[in-house]
Structure formats: structure tokens, C-alpha cells
mmCIF file of C-alpha atoms and ligand atoms in Angstrom:
data_model
loop_
_atom_site.group_PDB
_atom_site.id
_atom_site.type_symbol
_atom_site.label_atom_id
_atom_site.label_comp_id
_atom_site.label_asym_id
_atom_site.label_seq_id
_atom_site.Cartn_x
_atom_site.Cartn_y
_atom_site.Cartn_z
ATOM 1 C CA MET A 1 67.489 65.295 -49.925
ATOM 2 C CA SER A 2 69.309 67.208 -47.216
ATOM 3 C CA LYS A 3 67.856 70.707 -46.422
ATOM 4 C CA ASP A 4 71.749 71.834 -46.751
ATOM 5 C CA SER A 5 72.401 70.491 -50.104
ATOM 6 C CA ALA A 6 74.728 72.716 -51.877
ATOM 7 C CA ASP A 7 72.295 74.167 -54.550
ATOM 8 C CA SER A 8 69.665 75.045 -51.709
ATOM 9 C CA GLY A 9 69.896 78.278 -49.737
ATOM 10 C CA VAL A 10 69.775 78.914 -46.083
ATOM 11 C CA ARG A 11 67.949 82.044 -44.713
ATOM 12 C CA CYS A 12 69.898 83.728 -41.825
ATOM 13 C CA PHE A 13 70.708 86.806 -39.942
ATOM 14 C CA PHE A 14 72.918 87.897 -37.159
ATOM 15 C CA ALA A 15 71.084 88.639 -33.881
ATOM 16 C CA LEU A 16 71.359 88.824 -30.144
ATOM 17 C CA TRP A 17 69.894 85.947 -28.654
ATOM 18 C CA PRO A 18 68.671 86.308 -25.138
ATOM 19 C CA ASP A 19 69.675 84.275 -22.290
ATOM 20 C CA MET A 20 67.092 82.540 -20.029
ATOM 21 C CA GLU A 21 66.551 85.545 -17.565
ATOM 22 C CA THR A 22 66.024 87.910 -20.497
ATOM 23 C CA GLN A 23 63.802 85.512 -22.364
ATOM 24 C CA GLU A 24 61.629 85.406 -19.112
ATOM 25 C CA ARG A 25 61.292 89.129 -19.113
ATOM 26 C CA ILE A 26 60.532 89.632 -22.876
ATOM 27 C CA ALA A 27 57.826 86.836 -22.312
ATOM 28 C CA ALA A 28 56.524 88.462 -19.093
ATOM 29 C CA ALA A 29 56.177 91.745 -21.013
ATOM 30 C CA ALA A 30 54.571 90.217 -24.064
ATOM 31 C CA ALA A 31 52.049 88.312 -21.504
ATOM 32 C CA LEU A 32 50.597 91.843 -20.527
ATOM 33 C CA VAL A 33 49.365 92.801 -24.148
ATOM 34 C CA GLN A 34 45.971 91.507 -25.592
ATOM 35 C CA CYS A 35 46.754 91.478 -29.337
ATOM 36 C CA GLY A 36 43.128 90.463 -30.617
ATOM 37 C CA THR A 37 41.884 87.879 -32.726
ATOM 38 C CA GLY A 38 44.136 86.179 -35.272
ATOM 39 C CA ALA A 39 47.339 87.371 -33.756
ATOM 40 C CA ARG A 40 50.201 84.889 -33.490
ATOM 41 C CA PRO A 41 52.308 85.276 -30.390
ATOM 42 C CA VAL A 42 55.920 84.695 -31.091
ATOM 43 C CA PRO A 43 56.962 81.501 -29.051
ATOM 44 C CA ARG A 44 59.474 82.372 -26.293
ATOM 45 C CA GLU A 45 62.125 80.380 -27.671
ATOM 46 C CA ASN A 46 61.987 82.549 -30.944
ATOM 47 C CA TYR A 47 62.684 85.893 -29.309
ATOM 48 C CA HIS A 48 65.752 87.658 -30.623
ATOM 49 C CA LEU A 49 67.089 91.130 -31.848
ATOM 50 C CA THR A 50 68.007 91.229 -35.252
ATOM 51 C CA LEU A 51 71.286 93.176 -36.035
ATOM 52 C CA ALA A 52 71.647 92.392 -39.474
ATOM 53 C CA PHE A 53 69.362 90.614 -41.860
ATOM 54 C CA VAL A 54 71.100 88.608 -44.638
ATOM 55 C CA GLY A 55 68.305 86.691 -46.266
ATOM 56 C CA GLU A 56 68.953 83.487 -48.407
ATOM 57 C CA VAL A 57 72.447 82.631 -49.073
ATOM 58 C CA ALA A 58 73.899 79.428 -50.749
ATOM 59 C CA VAL A 59 75.115 77.187 -48.144
ATOM 60 C CA PRO A 60 78.965 77.487 -48.936
ATOM 61 C CA ARG A 61 78.457 81.121 -48.174
ATOM 62 C CA LEU A 62 77.762 80.355 -44.529
ATOM 63 C CA ALA A 63 81.531 79.997 -44.007
ATOM 64 C CA VAL A 64 81.902 83.718 -45.232
ATOM 65 C CA LEU A 65 79.262 84.790 -42.673
ATOM 66 C CA ARG A 66 80.970 82.847 -39.741
ATOM 67 C CA GLN A 67 84.253 84.541 -40.691
ATOM 68 C CA ILE A 68 82.499 88.026 -40.415
ATOM 69 C CA GLY A 69 81.251 86.881 -37.007
ATOM 70 C CA ARG A 70 84.614 85.785 -35.870
ATOM 71 C CA ASP A 71 86.465 88.682 -37.119
ATOM 72 C CA LEU A 72 84.206 91.225 -35.535
ATOM 73 C CA ARG A 73 85.702 92.640 -32.276
ATOM 74 C CA ALA A 74 82.862 94.750 -30.748
ATOM 75 C CA PRO A 75 82.123 95.891 -27.266
ATOM 76 C CA GLY A 76 79.164 94.552 -25.182
ATOM 77 C CA PHE A 77 76.439 96.847 -24.136
ATOM 78 C CA THR A 78 73.399 96.989 -22.120
ATOM 79 C CA LEU A 79 70.036 97.865 -23.922
ATOM 80 C CA THR A 80 67.162 99.180 -21.819
ATOM 81 C CA ILE A 81 63.826 97.616 -23.168
ATOM 82 C CA ASP A 82 61.406 100.209 -22.197
ATOM 83 C CA ALA A 83 58.450 100.535 -24.760
ATOM 84 C CA TYR A 84 55.968 98.575 -26.601
ATOM 85 C CA GLY A 85 55.442 99.357 -30.428
ATOM 86 C CA TYR A 86 52.893 98.533 -32.859
ATOM 87 C CA TRP A 87 53.983 98.720 -36.421
ATOM 88 C CA PRO A 88 50.887 98.438 -38.567
ATOM 89 C CA GLU A 89 52.965 98.164 -41.916
ATOM 90 C CA SER A 90 54.279 94.664 -40.774
ATOM 91 C CA GLU A 91 51.491 93.967 -38.232
ATOM 92 C CA VAL A 92 53.701 93.200 -35.427
ATOM 93 C CA LEU A 93 53.874 93.979 -31.807
ATOM 94 C CA VAL A 94 57.482 94.568 -30.658
ATOM 95 C CA ALA A 95 59.421 95.470 -27.535
ATOM 96 C CA THR A 96 61.791 98.340 -28.110
ATOM 97 C CA ALA A 97 64.565 100.587 -26.677
ATOM 98 C CA ARG A 98 64.081 104.394 -26.848
ATOM 99 C CA ASP A 99 67.626 104.903 -26.347
ATOM 100 C CA ILE A 100 70.255 103.391 -28.696
ATOM 101 C CA PRO A 101 73.497 102.410 -27.112
ATOM 102 C CA ALA A 102 76.467 103.742 -29.146
ATOM 103 C CA ALA A 103 78.096 100.103 -29.036
ATOM 104 C CA LEU A 104 74.790 98.672 -30.555
ATOM 105 C CA ALA A 105 74.815 101.278 -33.479
ATOM 106 C CA GLU A 106 78.548 100.406 -33.869
ATOM 107 C CA ILE A 107 78.015 96.737 -34.261
ATOM 108 C CA TRP A 108 75.002 97.296 -36.614
ATOM 109 C CA GLN A 109 77.278 99.508 -38.613
ATOM 110 C CA ARG A 110 80.276 97.193 -38.824
ATOM 111 C CA LEU A 111 77.971 93.959 -39.419
ATOM 112 C CA HIS A 112 76.536 95.827 -42.449
ATOM 113 C CA GLY A 113 79.676 97.070 -43.585
ATOM 114 C CA ALA A 114 81.326 93.551 -43.697
ATOM 115 C CA LEU A 115 78.275 92.104 -45.238
ATOM 116 C CA ALA A 116 78.629 94.823 -48.128
ATOM 117 C CA GLY A 117 82.172 94.052 -48.414
ATOM 118 C CA HIS A 118 81.344 90.420 -49.368
ATOM 119 C CA ALA A 119 78.258 91.472 -51.672
ATOM 120 C CA LEU A 120 75.922 90.132 -49.063
ATOM 121 C CA ALA A 121 74.167 93.229 -47.822
ATOM 122 C CA GLN A 122 70.517 93.455 -47.955
ATOM 123 C CA ASN A 123 68.382 96.457 -48.289
ATOM 124 C CA ARG A 124 69.723 98.236 -44.912
ATOM 125 C CA LYS A 125 66.871 99.536 -42.821
ATOM 126 C CA ARG A 126 67.647 101.918 -40.319
ATOM 127 C CA LEU A 127 68.351 100.612 -36.871
ATOM 128 C CA ARG A 128 65.257 99.916 -34.956
ATOM 129 C CA PRO A 129 66.209 97.620 -32.171
ATOM 130 C CA HIS A 130 63.331 95.265 -31.060
ATOM 131 C CA ALA A 131 62.162 91.843 -30.316
ATOM 132 C CA THR A 132 59.132 90.945 -31.996
ATOM 133 C CA LEU A 133 56.360 89.648 -29.669
ATOM 134 C CA ALA A 134 53.506 88.926 -31.870
ATOM 135 C CA ARG A 135 52.717 88.722 -35.560
ATOM 136 C CA LYS A 136 49.599 89.212 -37.649
ATOM 137 C CA VAL A 137 48.426 91.816 -35.345
ATOM 138 C CA THR A 138 45.854 93.881 -37.141
ATOM 139 C CA GLN A 139 44.454 96.141 -34.636
ATOM 140 C CA PRO A 140 46.550 98.462 -32.395
ATOM 141 C CA PRO A 141 46.727 96.730 -29.090
ATOM 142 C CA VAL A 142 46.055 98.102 -25.767
ATOM 143 C CA TRP A 143 49.239 97.866 -23.440
ATOM 144 C CA PRO A 144 49.935 98.825 -20.010
ATOM 145 C CA ALA A 145 53.352 100.668 -19.093
ATOM 146 C CA MET A 146 56.244 98.362 -20.242
ATOM 147 C CA PRO A 147 57.963 96.549 -17.257
ATOM 148 C CA THR A 148 61.260 98.006 -18.180
ATOM 149 C CA PHE A 149 64.387 95.669 -18.130
ATOM 150 C CA GLU A 150 67.903 95.666 -19.209
ATOM 151 C CA TRP A 151 69.157 93.245 -21.949
ATOM 152 C CA ILE A 152 72.776 92.734 -21.428
ATOM 153 C CA ALA A 153 74.491 91.911 -24.620
ATOM 154 C CA ARG A 154 77.602 89.821 -23.967
ATOM 155 C CA GLU A 155 77.564 87.833 -27.297
ATOM 156 C CA PHE A 156 76.021 87.834 -30.776
ATOM 157 C CA SER A 157 74.875 85.038 -33.067
ATOM 158 C CA LEU A 158 74.533 83.971 -36.542
ATOM 159 C CA VAL A 159 71.204 82.366 -36.777
ATOM 160 C CA ARG A 160 69.371 80.293 -39.573
ATOM 161 C CA SER A 161 65.807 80.398 -40.153
ATOM 162 C CA ASP A 162 63.682 77.566 -41.530
ATOM 163 C CA LEU A 163 60.068 77.220 -42.189
ATOM 164 C CA GLY A 164 58.158 75.340 -39.442
ATOM 165 C CA SER A 165 54.528 74.271 -39.830
ATOM 166 C CA THR A 166 53.095 77.241 -38.095
ATOM 167 C CA GLN A 167 56.244 79.311 -37.061
ATOM 168 C CA SER A 168 59.742 79.887 -38.237
ATOM 169 C CA VAL A 169 62.229 77.536 -36.697
ATOM 170 C CA TYR A 170 65.418 79.358 -35.761
ATOM 171 C CA THR A 171 68.860 77.733 -35.090
ATOM 172 C CA VAL A 172 71.757 79.557 -33.518
ATOM 173 C CA VAL A 173 74.548 78.493 -36.035
ATOM 174 C CA ASP A 174 77.434 80.132 -34.186
ATOM 175 C CA SER A 175 78.018 82.804 -31.470
ATOM 176 C CA TRP A 176 80.821 85.059 -30.695
ATOM 177 C CA PRO A 177 81.686 87.005 -27.527
ATOM 178 C CA LEU A 178 81.244 90.933 -27.357
ATOM 179 C CA LEU A 179 84.173 92.442 -25.521
ATOM 180 C CA ASP A 180 83.751 93.157 -21.782
ATOM 181 C CA GLU A 181 81.890 96.504 -21.097
ATOM 182 C CA SER A 182 84.181 97.244 -18.329
ATOM 183 C CA SER A 183 87.173 96.952 -20.534
ATOM 184 C CA LYS A 184 86.067 99.867 -23.009
ATOM 185 C CA ALA A 185 88.591 102.360 -23.313
HETATM 186 P P1 2AM B 201 60.970 90.994 -37.369
HETATM 187 O O1 2AM B 201 61.200 90.382 -36.296
HETATM 188 O O2 2AM B 201 60.828 92.684 -37.220
HETATM 189 O O3 2AM B 201 60.119 90.486 -38.442
HETATM 190 C C1 2AM B 201 64.170 86.655 -39.182
HETATM 191 O O4 2AM B 201 63.397 86.981 -40.229
HETATM 192 C C2 2AM B 201 64.580 88.236 -38.590
HETATM 193 O O5 2AM B 201 65.105 89.088 -39.580
HETATM 194 C C3 2AM B 201 63.567 88.686 -37.810
HETATM 195 O O6 2AM B 201 63.834 89.376 -36.728
HETATM 196 C C4 2AM B 201 62.952 89.827 -38.815
HETATM 197 O O7 2AM B 201 62.391 90.980 -38.200
HETATM 198 C C5 2AM B 201 64.158 90.248 -39.611
HETATM 199 N N1 2AM B 201 64.018 90.603 -40.985
HETATM 200 C C6 2AM B 201 63.116 89.928 -41.938
HETATM 201 N N2 2AM B 201 63.313 90.358 -43.143
HETATM 202 C C7 2AM B 201 64.064 91.511 -42.956
HETATM 203 C C8 2AM B 201 64.288 92.474 -43.771
HETATM 204 N N3 2AM B 201 64.022 92.438 -45.184
HETATM 205 N N4 2AM B 201 65.141 93.543 -43.325
HETATM 206 C C9 2AM B 201 65.640 93.577 -42.005
HETATM 207 N N5 2AM B 201 65.195 92.549 -41.139
HETATM 208 C C10 2AM B 201 64.391 91.529 -41.697
#
């Protein structure tokens, strides 16, 4: 039976998906941290920054999510990734941004608003922009200064998550451009 049969669900989320250069920068930052026994580094092809987690939806609802993505006209922005973080409650090592650009807060707000309008909202957590670098990190890792880099967000994506044998397998379903930063009013 197809994994997309109408009675099965699809786990998905909206995210910033890094271009190759940004992916390299994230990988370079991840490589500097020793996470200890049992930690599971996130494969570089899985790096992303979640904008809005949707969770499991019935396959026909994917059309609604694509419509939300299509309809959103939001400005692009540059995010400065400048810190490591260890979140013991979820046992993850993350790369984070100390400053949240207004345009990121705006797209986060608007996506959650649109999802709520379609009764697709999940428990909205506060915005903590991050890319997860490793999971199952049970001890606070020791890290050097973060090699700060800029993540230029020019588009955002709808992504589906499937269970792989050891890691989630993410597939970009669709992407939409963010408006040119220089064209902001
Ligand atoms: P994480 O990287 O911090 O674990 C796919 O699972 C993506 O959605 C991951 O980036 C994950 O964040 C995020 N995610 C998973 N469950 C979530 C939830 N309940 N609320 C918000 N984000 C979630």
C-alpha cells in the first residue's frame, strides 16, 4: 500500500531549508562539538530551521498547506547564527541566533495564524530559531566559540517527515520565494 494512501497521515512542517553553502557552515559548526557517547549527529542533508510545526495531517490536507505557502507574501531576511545551545529537556545540541529579525517573527506569526485559520495549529511554542545539530545528547557538551555565519532566507518550504531506519527522512514538498530584502518598504 502506498504511504500516501488517503487514510494515512503525513507528518509535516514549514521550514527554512539551507542552501549548500549554509549547509556547509552548519556542518562546520557541528563538527567542532563533541557530544559524547550515544549522541546522534543530525545528517547534514537534514539540517533545517522549523518555522511552524504542523504534525500529522491527512494527505488531502496537504493541498491546504500548499495553499497557505503560496498565499504567504513575506519579506526575506538574514539570520545571524551566532551561538550553540544545549536543551537538556529535548536532549539536543542546536545552532541558534541570539537576535530574531523582525521578518522572521513576522513569517512565524503569519504561518501560525494561517494554520490556526484552517484548524491546523499545533501547540504554538515560542519562537526559538534553531537548527538541530545532534540528538540524544545526554550531557552538556563543551563547545568552542561558534563560527558565526549568516543564513540568508530567500525562500521557505513545506517539508514532510518520514521514519527512516535510524533517522527521519525529510522531503521538501514545495518551496515559495520570500520577497527580496532590498525591496522592503
Ligand atoms: P527540533 O529540530 O527542535 O527537534 C520536524 O520534526 C521538525 O519539527 C524538527 O525541526 C523539530 O524540531 C520540529 N518539531 C517537532 N515536534 C515539534 C513540536 N511539537 N512543536 C514544534 N516543533 C516541533
